Structures are given as C-alpha cells and as structure tokens.
Short mmCIF file of C-alpha atoms and ligand atoms in Angstrom, two decimals:
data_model
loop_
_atom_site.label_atom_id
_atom_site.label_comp_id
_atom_site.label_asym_id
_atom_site.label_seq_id
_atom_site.Cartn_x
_atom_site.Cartn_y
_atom_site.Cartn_z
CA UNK A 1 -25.85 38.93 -60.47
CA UNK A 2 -22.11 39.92 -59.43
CA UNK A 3 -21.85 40.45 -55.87
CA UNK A 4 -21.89 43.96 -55.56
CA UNK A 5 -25.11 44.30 -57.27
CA UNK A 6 -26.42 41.19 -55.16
CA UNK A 7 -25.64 42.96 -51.78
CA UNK A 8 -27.19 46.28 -52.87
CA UNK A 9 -30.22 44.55 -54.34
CA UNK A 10 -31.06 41.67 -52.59
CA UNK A 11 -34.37 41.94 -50.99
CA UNK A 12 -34.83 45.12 -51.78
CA UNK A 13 -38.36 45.83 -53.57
CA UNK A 14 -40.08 49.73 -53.47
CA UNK A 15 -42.63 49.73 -50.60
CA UNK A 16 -45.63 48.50 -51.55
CA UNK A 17 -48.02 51.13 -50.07
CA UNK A 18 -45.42 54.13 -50.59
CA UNK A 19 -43.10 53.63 -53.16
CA UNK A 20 -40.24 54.11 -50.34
CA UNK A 21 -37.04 52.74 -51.81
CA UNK A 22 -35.63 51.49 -47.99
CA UNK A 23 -37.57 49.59 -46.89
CA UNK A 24 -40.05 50.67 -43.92
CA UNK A 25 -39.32 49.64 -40.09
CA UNK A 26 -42.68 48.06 -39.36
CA UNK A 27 -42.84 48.58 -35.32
CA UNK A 28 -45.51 46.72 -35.05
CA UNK A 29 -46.37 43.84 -33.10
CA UNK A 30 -49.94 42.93 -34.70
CA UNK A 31 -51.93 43.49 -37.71
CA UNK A 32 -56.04 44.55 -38.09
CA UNK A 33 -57.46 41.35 -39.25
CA UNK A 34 -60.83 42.24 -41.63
CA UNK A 35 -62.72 38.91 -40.64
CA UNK A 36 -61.17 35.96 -38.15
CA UNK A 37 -58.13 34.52 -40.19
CA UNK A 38 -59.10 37.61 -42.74
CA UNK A 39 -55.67 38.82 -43.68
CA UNK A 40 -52.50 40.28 -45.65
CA UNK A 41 -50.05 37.33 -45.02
CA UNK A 42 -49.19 39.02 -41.35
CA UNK A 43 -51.12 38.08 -38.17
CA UNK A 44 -48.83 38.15 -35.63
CA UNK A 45 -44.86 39.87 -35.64
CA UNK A 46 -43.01 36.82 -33.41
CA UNK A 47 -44.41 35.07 -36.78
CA UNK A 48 -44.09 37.49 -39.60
CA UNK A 49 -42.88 41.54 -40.03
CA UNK A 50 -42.33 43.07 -43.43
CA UNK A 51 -38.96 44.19 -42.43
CA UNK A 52 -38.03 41.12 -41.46
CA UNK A 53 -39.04 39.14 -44.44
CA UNK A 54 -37.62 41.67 -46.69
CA UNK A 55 -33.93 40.98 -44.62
CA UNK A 56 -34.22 37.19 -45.13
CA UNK A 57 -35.26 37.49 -48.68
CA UNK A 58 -31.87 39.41 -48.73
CA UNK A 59 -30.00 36.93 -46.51
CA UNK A 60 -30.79 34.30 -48.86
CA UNK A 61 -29.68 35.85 -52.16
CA UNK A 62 -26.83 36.57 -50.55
CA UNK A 63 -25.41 32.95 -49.73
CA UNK A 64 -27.51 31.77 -52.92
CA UNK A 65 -29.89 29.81 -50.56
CA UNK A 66 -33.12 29.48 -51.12
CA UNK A 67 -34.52 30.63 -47.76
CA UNK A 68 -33.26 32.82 -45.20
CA UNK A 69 -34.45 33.25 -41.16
CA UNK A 70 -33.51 35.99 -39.23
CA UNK A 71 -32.69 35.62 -35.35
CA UNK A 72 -32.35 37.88 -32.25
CA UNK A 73 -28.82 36.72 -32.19
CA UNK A 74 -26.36 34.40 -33.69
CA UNK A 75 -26.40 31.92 -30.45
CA UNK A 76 -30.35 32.23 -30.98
CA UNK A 77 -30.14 30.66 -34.36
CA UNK A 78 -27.61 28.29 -33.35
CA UNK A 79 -29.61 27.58 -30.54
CA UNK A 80 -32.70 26.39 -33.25
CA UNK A 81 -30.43 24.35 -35.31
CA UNK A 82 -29.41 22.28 -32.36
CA UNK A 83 -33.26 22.01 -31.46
CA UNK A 84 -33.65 20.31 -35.15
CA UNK A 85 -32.21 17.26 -32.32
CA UNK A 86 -33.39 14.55 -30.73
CA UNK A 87 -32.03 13.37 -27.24
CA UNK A 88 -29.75 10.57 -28.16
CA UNK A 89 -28.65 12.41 -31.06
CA UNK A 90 -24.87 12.89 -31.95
CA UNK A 91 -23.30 16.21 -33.37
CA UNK A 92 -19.51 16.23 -34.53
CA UNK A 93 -17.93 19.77 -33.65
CA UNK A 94 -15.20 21.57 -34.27
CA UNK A 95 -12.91 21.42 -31.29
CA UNK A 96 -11.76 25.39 -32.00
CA UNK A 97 -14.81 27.54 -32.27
CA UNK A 98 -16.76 30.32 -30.79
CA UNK A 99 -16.49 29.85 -26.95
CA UNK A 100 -20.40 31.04 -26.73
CA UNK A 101 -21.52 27.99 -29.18
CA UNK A 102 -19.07 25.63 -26.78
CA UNK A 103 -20.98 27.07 -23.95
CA UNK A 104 -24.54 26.45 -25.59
CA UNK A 105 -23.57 22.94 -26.52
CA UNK A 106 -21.94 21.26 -23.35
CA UNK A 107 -23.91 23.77 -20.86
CA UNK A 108 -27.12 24.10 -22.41
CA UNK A 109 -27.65 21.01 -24.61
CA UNK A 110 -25.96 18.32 -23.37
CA UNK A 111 -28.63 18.49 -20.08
CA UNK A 112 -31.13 17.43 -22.70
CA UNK A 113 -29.16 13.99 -23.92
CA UNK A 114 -27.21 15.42 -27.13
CA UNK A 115 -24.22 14.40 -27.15
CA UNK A 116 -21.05 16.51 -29.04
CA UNK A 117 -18.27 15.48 -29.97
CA UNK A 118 -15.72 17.67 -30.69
CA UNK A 119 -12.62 16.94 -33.03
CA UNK A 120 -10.23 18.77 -34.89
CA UNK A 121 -12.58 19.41 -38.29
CA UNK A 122 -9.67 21.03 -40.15
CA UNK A 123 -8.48 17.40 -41.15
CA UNK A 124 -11.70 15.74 -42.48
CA UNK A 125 -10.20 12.09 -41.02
CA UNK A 126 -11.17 13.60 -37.87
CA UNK A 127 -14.34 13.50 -38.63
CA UNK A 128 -14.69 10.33 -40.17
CA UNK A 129 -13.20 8.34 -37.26
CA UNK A 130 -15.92 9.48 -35.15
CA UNK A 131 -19.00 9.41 -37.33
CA UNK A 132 -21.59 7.02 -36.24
CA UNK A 133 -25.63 6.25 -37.32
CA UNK A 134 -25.90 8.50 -34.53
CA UNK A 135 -24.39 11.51 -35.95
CA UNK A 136 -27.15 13.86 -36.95
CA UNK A 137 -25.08 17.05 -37.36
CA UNK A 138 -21.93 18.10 -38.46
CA UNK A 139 -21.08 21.60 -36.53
CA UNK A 140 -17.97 23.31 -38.60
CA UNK A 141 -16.48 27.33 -37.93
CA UNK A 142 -14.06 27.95 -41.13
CA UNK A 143 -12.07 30.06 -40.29
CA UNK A 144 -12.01 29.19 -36.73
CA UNK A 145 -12.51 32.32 -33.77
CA UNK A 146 -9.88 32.98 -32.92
CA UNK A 147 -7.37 30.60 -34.60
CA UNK A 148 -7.94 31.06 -38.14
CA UNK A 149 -8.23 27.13 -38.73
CA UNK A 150 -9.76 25.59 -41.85
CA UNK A 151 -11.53 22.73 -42.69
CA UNK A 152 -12.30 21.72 -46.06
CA UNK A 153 -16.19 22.25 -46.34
CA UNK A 154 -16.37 20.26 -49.72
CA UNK A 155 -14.91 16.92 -48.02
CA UNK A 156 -17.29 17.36 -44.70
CA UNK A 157 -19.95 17.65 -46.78
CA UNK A 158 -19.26 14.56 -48.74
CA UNK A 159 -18.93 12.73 -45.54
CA UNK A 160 -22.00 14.00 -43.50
CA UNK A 161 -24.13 13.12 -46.92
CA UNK A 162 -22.73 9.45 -47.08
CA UNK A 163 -23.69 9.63 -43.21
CA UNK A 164 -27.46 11.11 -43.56
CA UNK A 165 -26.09 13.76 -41.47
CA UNK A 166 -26.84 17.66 -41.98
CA UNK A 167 -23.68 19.93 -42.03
CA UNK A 168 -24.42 23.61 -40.86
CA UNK A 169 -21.16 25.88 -41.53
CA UNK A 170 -20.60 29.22 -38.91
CA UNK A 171 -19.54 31.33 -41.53
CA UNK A 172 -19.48 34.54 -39.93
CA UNK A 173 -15.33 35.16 -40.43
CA UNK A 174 -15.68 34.30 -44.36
CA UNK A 175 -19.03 35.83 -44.64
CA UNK A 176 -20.76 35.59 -47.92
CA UNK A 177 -18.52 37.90 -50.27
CA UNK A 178 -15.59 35.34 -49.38
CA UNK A 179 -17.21 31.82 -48.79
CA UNK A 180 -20.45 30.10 -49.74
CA UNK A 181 -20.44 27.40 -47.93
CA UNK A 182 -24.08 26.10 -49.33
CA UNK A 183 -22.23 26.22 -53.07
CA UNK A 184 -19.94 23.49 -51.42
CA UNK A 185 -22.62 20.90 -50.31
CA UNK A 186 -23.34 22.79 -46.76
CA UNK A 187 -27.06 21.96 -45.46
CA UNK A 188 -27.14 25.22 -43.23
CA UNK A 189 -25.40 27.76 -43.03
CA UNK A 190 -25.00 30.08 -39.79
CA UNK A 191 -24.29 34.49 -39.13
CA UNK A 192 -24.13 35.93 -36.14
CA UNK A 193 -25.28 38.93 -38.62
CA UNK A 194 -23.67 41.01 -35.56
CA UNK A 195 -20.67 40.92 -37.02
CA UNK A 196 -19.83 41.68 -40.97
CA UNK A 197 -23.35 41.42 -42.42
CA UNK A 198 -24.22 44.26 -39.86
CA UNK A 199 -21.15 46.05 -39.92
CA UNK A 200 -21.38 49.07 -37.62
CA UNK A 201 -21.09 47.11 -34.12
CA UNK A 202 -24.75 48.70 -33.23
CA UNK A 203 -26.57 44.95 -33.64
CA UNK A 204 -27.41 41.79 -32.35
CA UNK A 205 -28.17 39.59 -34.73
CA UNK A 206 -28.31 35.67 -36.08
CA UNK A 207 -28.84 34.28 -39.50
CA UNK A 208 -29.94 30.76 -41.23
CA UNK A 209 -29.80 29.66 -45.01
CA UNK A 210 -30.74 26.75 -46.44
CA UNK A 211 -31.90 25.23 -49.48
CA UNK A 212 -34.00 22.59 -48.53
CA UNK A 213 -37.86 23.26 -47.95
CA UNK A 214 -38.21 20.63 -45.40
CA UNK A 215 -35.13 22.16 -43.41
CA UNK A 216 -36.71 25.92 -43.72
CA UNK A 217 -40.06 25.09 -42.33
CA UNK A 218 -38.40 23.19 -39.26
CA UNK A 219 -36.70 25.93 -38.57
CA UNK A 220 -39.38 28.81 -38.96
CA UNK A 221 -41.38 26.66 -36.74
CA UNK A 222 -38.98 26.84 -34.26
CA UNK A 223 -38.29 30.20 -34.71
CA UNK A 224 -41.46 31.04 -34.32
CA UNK A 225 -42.60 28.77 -31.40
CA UNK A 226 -39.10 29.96 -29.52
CA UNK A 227 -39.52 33.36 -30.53
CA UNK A 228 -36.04 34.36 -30.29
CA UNK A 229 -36.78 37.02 -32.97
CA UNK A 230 -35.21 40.19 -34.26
CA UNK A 231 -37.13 43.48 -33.61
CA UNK A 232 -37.82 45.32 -36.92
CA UNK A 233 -35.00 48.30 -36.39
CA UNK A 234 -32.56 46.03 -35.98
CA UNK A 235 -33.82 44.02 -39.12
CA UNK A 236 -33.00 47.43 -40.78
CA UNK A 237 -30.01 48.19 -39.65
CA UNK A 238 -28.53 44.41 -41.09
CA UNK A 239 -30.27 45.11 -44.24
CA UNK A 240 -28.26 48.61 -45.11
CA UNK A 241 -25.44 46.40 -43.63
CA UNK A 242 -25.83 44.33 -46.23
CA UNK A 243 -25.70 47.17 -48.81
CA UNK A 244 -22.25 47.60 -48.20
CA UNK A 245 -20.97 44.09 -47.13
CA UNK A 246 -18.13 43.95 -50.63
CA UNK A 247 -17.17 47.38 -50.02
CA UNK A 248 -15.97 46.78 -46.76
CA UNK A 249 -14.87 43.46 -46.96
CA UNK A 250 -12.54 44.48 -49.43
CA UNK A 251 -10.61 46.64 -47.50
CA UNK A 252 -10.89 44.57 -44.23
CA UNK A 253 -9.00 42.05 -46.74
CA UNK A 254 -6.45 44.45 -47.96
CA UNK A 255 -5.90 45.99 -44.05
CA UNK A 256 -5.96 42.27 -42.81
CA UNK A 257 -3.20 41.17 -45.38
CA UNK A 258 -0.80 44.35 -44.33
CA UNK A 259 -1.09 43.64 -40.75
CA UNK A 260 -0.59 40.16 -40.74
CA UNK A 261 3.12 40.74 -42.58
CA UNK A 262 3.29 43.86 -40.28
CA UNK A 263 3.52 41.23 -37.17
CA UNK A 264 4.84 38.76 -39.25
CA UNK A 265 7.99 40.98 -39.42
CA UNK A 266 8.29 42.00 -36.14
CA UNK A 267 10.64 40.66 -33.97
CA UNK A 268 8.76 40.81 -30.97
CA UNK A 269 5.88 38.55 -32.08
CA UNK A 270 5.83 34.84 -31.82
CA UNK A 271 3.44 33.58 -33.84
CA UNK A 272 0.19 34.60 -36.51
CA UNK A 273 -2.59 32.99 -37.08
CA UNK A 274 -3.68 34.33 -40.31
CA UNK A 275 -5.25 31.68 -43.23
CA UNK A 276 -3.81 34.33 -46.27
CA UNK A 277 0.10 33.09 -44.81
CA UNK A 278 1.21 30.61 -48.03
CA UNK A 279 2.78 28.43 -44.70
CA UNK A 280 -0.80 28.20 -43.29
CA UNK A 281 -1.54 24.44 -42.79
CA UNK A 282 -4.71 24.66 -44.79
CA UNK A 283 -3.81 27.53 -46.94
CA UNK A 284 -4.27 25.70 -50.08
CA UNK A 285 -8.39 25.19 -48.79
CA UNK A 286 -8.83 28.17 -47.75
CA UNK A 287 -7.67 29.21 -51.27
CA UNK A 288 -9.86 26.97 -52.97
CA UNK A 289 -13.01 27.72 -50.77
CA UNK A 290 -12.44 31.60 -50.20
CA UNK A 291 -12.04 34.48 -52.55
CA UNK A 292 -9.53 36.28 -50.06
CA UNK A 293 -8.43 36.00 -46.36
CA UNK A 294 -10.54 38.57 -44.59
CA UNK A 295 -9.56 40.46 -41.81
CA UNK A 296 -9.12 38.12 -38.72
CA UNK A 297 -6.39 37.38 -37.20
CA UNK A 298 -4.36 36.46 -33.60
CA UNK A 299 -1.01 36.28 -32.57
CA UNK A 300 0.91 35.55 -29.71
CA UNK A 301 4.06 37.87 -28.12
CA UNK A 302 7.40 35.99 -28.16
CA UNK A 303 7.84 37.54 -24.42
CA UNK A 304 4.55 35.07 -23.89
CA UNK A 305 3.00 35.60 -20.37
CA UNK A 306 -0.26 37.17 -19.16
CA UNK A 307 1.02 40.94 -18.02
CA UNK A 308 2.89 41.17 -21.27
CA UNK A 309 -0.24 40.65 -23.70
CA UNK A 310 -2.24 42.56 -20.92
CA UNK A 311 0.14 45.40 -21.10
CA UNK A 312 -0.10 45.55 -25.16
CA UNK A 313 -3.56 45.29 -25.60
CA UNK A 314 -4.26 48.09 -22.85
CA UNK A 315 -2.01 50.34 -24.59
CA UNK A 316 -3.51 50.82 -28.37
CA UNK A 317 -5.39 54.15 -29.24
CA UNK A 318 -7.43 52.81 -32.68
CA UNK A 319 -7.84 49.01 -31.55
CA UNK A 320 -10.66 48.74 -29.09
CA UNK A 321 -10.02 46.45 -26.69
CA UNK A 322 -13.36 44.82 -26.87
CA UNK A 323 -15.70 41.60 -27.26
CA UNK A 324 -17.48 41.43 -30.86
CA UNK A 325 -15.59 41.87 -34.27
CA UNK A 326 -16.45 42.57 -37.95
CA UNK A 327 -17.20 46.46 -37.23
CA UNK A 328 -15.82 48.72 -39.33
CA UNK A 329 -13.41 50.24 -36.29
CA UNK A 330 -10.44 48.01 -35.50
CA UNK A 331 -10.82 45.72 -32.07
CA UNK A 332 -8.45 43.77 -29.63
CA UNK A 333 -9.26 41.10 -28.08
CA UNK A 334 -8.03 38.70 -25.36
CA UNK A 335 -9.92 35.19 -26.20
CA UNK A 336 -8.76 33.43 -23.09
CA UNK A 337 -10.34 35.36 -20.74
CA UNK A 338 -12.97 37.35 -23.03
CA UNK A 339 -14.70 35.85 -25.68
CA UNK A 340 -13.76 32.02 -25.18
CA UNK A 341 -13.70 32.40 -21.22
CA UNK A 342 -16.45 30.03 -21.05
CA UNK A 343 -14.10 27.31 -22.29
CA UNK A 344 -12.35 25.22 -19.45
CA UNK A 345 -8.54 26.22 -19.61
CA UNK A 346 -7.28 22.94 -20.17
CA UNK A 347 -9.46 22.29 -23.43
CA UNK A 348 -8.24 26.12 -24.53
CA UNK A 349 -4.70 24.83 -24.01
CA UNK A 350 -5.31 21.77 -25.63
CA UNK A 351 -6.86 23.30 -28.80
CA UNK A 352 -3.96 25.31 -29.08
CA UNK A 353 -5.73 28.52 -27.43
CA UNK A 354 -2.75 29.57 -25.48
CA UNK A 355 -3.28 31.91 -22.25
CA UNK A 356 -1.22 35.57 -23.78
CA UNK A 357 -3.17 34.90 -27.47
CA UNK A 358 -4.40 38.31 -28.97
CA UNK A 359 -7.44 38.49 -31.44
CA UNK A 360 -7.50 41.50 -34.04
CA UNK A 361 -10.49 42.97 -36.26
CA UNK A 362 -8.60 44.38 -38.61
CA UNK A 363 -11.32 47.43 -39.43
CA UNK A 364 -11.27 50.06 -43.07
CA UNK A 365 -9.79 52.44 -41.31
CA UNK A 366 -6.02 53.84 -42.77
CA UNK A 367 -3.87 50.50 -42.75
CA UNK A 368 -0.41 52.62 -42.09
CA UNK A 369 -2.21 54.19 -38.97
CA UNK A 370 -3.66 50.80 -37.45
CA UNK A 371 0.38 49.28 -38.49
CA UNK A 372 2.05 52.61 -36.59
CA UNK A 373 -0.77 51.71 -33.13
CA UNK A 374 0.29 48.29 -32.92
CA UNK A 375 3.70 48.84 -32.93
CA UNK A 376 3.63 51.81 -30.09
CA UNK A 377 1.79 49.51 -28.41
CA UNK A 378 4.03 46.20 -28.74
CA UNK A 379 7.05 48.42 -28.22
C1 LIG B 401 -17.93 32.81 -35.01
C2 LIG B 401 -19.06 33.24 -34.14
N1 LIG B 401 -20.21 32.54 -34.16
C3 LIG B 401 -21.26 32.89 -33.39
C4 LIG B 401 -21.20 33.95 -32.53
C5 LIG B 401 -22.40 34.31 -31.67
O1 LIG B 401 -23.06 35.40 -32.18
P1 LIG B 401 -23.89 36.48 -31.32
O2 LIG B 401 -22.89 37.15 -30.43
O3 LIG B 401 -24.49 37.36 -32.37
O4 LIG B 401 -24.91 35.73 -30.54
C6 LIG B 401 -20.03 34.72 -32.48
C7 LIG B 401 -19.93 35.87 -31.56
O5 LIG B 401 -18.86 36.36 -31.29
C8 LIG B 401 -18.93 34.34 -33.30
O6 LIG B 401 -17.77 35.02 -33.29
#
C-alpha cells in the first residue's frame, strides 16, 4: 500500500458488533467473563481495549513493524524500553535530544545502576569509540529536538548488531511518512504520538514498533505490569490522527522549507538549524534516510542575548509560544528554559544548545501569513 492509503486504512476494520466504520471508544475498564477465564480475548483494559488494539494494529502498519504498543505518553514508552535493562547495563545516547528523555535517563535511571553514555550520534565513530560488551542499547533522536542533527540510522544499526546491542530510534520529528527507521535495521522504534501522529495538540500519547516477537512480548509485559496505558478516547483521537498524518505532513514540509529560507534571508538572524539546508552537515543522510525535511526548525538572533529572543518570541500573533510541537497551529519555543530546562546549562552549551535559541513548529496554516508574523515580530 502507498502511504496515503496506509494511514487511512491501517487498523481500521468495520466494528464487529455494529458495522461502525470508526472504530468504537470502548470506556470500559472490564469485561463480563461467561465462566472463570471464559472469555472474548479481553479480561482486563490495563491489559487489553479494542480501541487500543485497533490503534497499534495501525501504529504498526504504519512504520511497517510487525507489532505496535500504545503508551500514556511518549516518556511512558521510553520509560519501558529502558526497563528492557539490567543494572550494570550500558546505553549509548545521543548527546542532543529531548530534554524530558535526558531527565528520565540520568534522574530516573541512573539511581537503578544503568549507566548512559551520551555522545554525539550524528557521526557514527562516536559511537563506536564507546561501545563496549556492556552496551545493551543504542538511544538515537534523528532529527534531533531542537537542533535538527542527524545521524545515519543505517550505520548505527550496523554497529549495535555487530555489538548484540538493540537500537531504538525517537522518530517523532521524521515521523513515519518521512523516515522508517525499522526499514534501516532499527530494533525499536519510539512516538511520543503527542506530536504528528496525533496532530491536533489535544493528546498525550507514546508509541513502540518492533519487529521482533521476543522484543514485543517484553514490552507488553511491561506495559502491562507498569500500566502506563492510554485511555480509550485518547486511543481515538491518535487513530483519526493517523488518518491524516501525509496530508499534513506535506504541507508542514512545504511551510517548513519557506520559512527556513525566510530566516535564512534575513539579516537579523544568525543562524538555522534546518536538515532540508544543502550546507547542513548531514544533509546528504538526511536525504538518503528521509523523504523530505519536515517542519522543525530553530534559529538563533544575530543580536544573541536572552531579552532579545524573549522579546521576539513574546511578540508573534500565529506562533504560540508554547511547549509541545507537531500540531497543526504554528508554535515557539524557547528550549533553554522550556522544553530542555531539565538539562544542566553547561551540557546545553556544550551540545551546542545556546541560551537565546528559538524552536519553531512550522504548522499548515497560510505559509505567507506565518513568513509576514515572524518578521513583525523579529523587527
Ligand atoms: C523528540 C521527543 N521525544 C519524546 C518526547 C516525550 O513525549 P511526551 O511529551 O509525549 O511524553 C518529546 C516531547 O516533547 C519529544 O519532543
């Protein structure tokens, strides 16, 4: 199937006992057993909901796994990959990422003996300088939040398989109409569904594919012994997400590309961080592993210093200044003291995160209007 038939149809199947063609929200937490252990498939709804099976069914068609699991949120299925662990055991990370999955790792995990180590992945020497018999996991975000970094998922994959490592790939910038990251040899790969896959910034939501059996059923198990679950409306509201998922993407593409040249230009902007730039260190990757660029981007003023990107992002009418991205409104964003605030400053700084840096979520709204609010508001 081409993708736009994939997102409309995957998991979709006529309710059984209606005929309904969406499929129903089950808010249920239980279901009438006819004898002990007598039953439809569904005991208990931490375990099993229809809604919920019918949006991992979807997930994986949609990143041509095999199997899909659904989570309350994308650090909640992070959080159950990193529980695959033993104490002792080693994960390679990417040294730019999410600040929430930093925070999970060294504030959460590392209490409990795993030990991270975190490198720059977007040069795949990086990584194998510092893999060991202890390395376990390979952690990679392509492209990175919020600096649009790449690494080469073909090449990490080569090198956590030589190591008997598992790589899981955060692909929640790409998502799965640009980047398949199982295609390329990934063992896992990672949503916050929050973002593209739901769409409409009214969800919290994670995601897991795979394609191994063995993988899936470790993970289920922890998903269900954990219980950091989705409820069924929200379930819903990722699935007619998904319905729609190429549509948008294509114009948060096309509305991404124009804005990036739009700063590009103008002469009060230092530097963008966009992976569509031909001058992008890994541009020829990202060509290779993407269909198109997507709609992320950040960019620092040339007049660099706190009040002045403080000033700029206060003052646009269509960006929301707000944590979260991938809706289909337009958002600003201040990483350093937002989203990746939970990073110590000196590691920001060192991973190239500079203090003034400004995130956009380029939306699908008019591209001339969203080009005309950030230049009233750079001035
Ligand atoms: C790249 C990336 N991964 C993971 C997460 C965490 O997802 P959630 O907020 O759904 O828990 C986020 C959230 O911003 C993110 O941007």
């Amino acid at each position: 199937m081409k993708p736009a038939t994939k997102f409309i149809h995957a998991g979709a199947e006529p309710d059984p006992s209606t005929g309904a063609i969406m499929v129903p929200i089950y808010q249920t937490s239980t279901y009438v057993q006819s004898a002990p252990g007598q039953h439809k498939g569904y005991e208990y709804a931490r375990s099993q909901n229809p809604t919920r099976k019918a949006l991992e069914d979807a997930l994986a068609i949609i990143e041509n796994g095999k199997f899909g699991l659904a989570f309350s949120s994308g650090v909640a299925a992070t959080d159950a990959v990193i529980k695959l662990l033993n104490p002792g055991d080693e994960v390679i990370a990417a040294s730019d990422m999410y600040g929430g999955t930093y925070r999970l790792f060294s504030k959460v995990f590392e209490r409990f003996g795993i030990k991270f180590i975190y490198v720059d992945t977007s040069n795949a020497e990086n990584v194998k300088a510092v893999i060991t018999t202890n390395t376990k996991l390979i952690w990679v975000e392509t492209p990175t939040n919020p600096l649009m970094n790449i690494t080469d998922i073909t090449a990490i994959a080569a090198l956590a398989k030589k190591a008997g490592a598992m790589l899981c790939v955060d692909n929640t910038f790409a998502t799965p109409f640009l980047q398949n990251p199982l295609d390329l040899g990934a063992d896992i790969v990672m949503h916050s569904s929050t973002k593209y896959l739901g769409g409409h910034s009214d969800v919290i939501q994670g995601a897991l594919m795979m394609n191994d059996q063995d993988i899936r059923d470790r993970l289920y198990f922890l998903q269900k012994s954990c219980g950091a679950v989705p409820g069924p409306m929200d379930c819903f509201l990722v699935l007619r997400g998904i319905k729609t998922l190429h549509v948008r993407m294509k114009q948060h593409c096309e509305n991404g590309k124009a804005v990036a040249y739009f700063l590009r230009s103008h002469s009060k902007i230092d530097k963008v961080y966009w992976c569509g730039f031909e001058d992008h260190p890994n541009y020829e990757i990202a060509k290779k592993q993407m269909s198109d660029f997507g709609g992320m981007m950040s960019f620092t003023l040339k007049d660099d210093n706190m009040e002045a990107a403080i000033k700029m992002m206060s003052s646009t009418k269509l960006f929301s200044l707000a944590e979260s991205l991938g809706g289909v409104e337009s958002m600003i964003n201040h990483p350093s003291s937002m989203t990746h605030a939970s990073i110590p400053r000196e590691e920001r700084i060192k991973n190239g995160l500079a203090d003034g840096l400004i995130r956009l979520s380029v939306g699908i709204e008019d591209a001339g209007d969203l080009i005309e609010d950030l230049r009233q508001a750079i001035g």
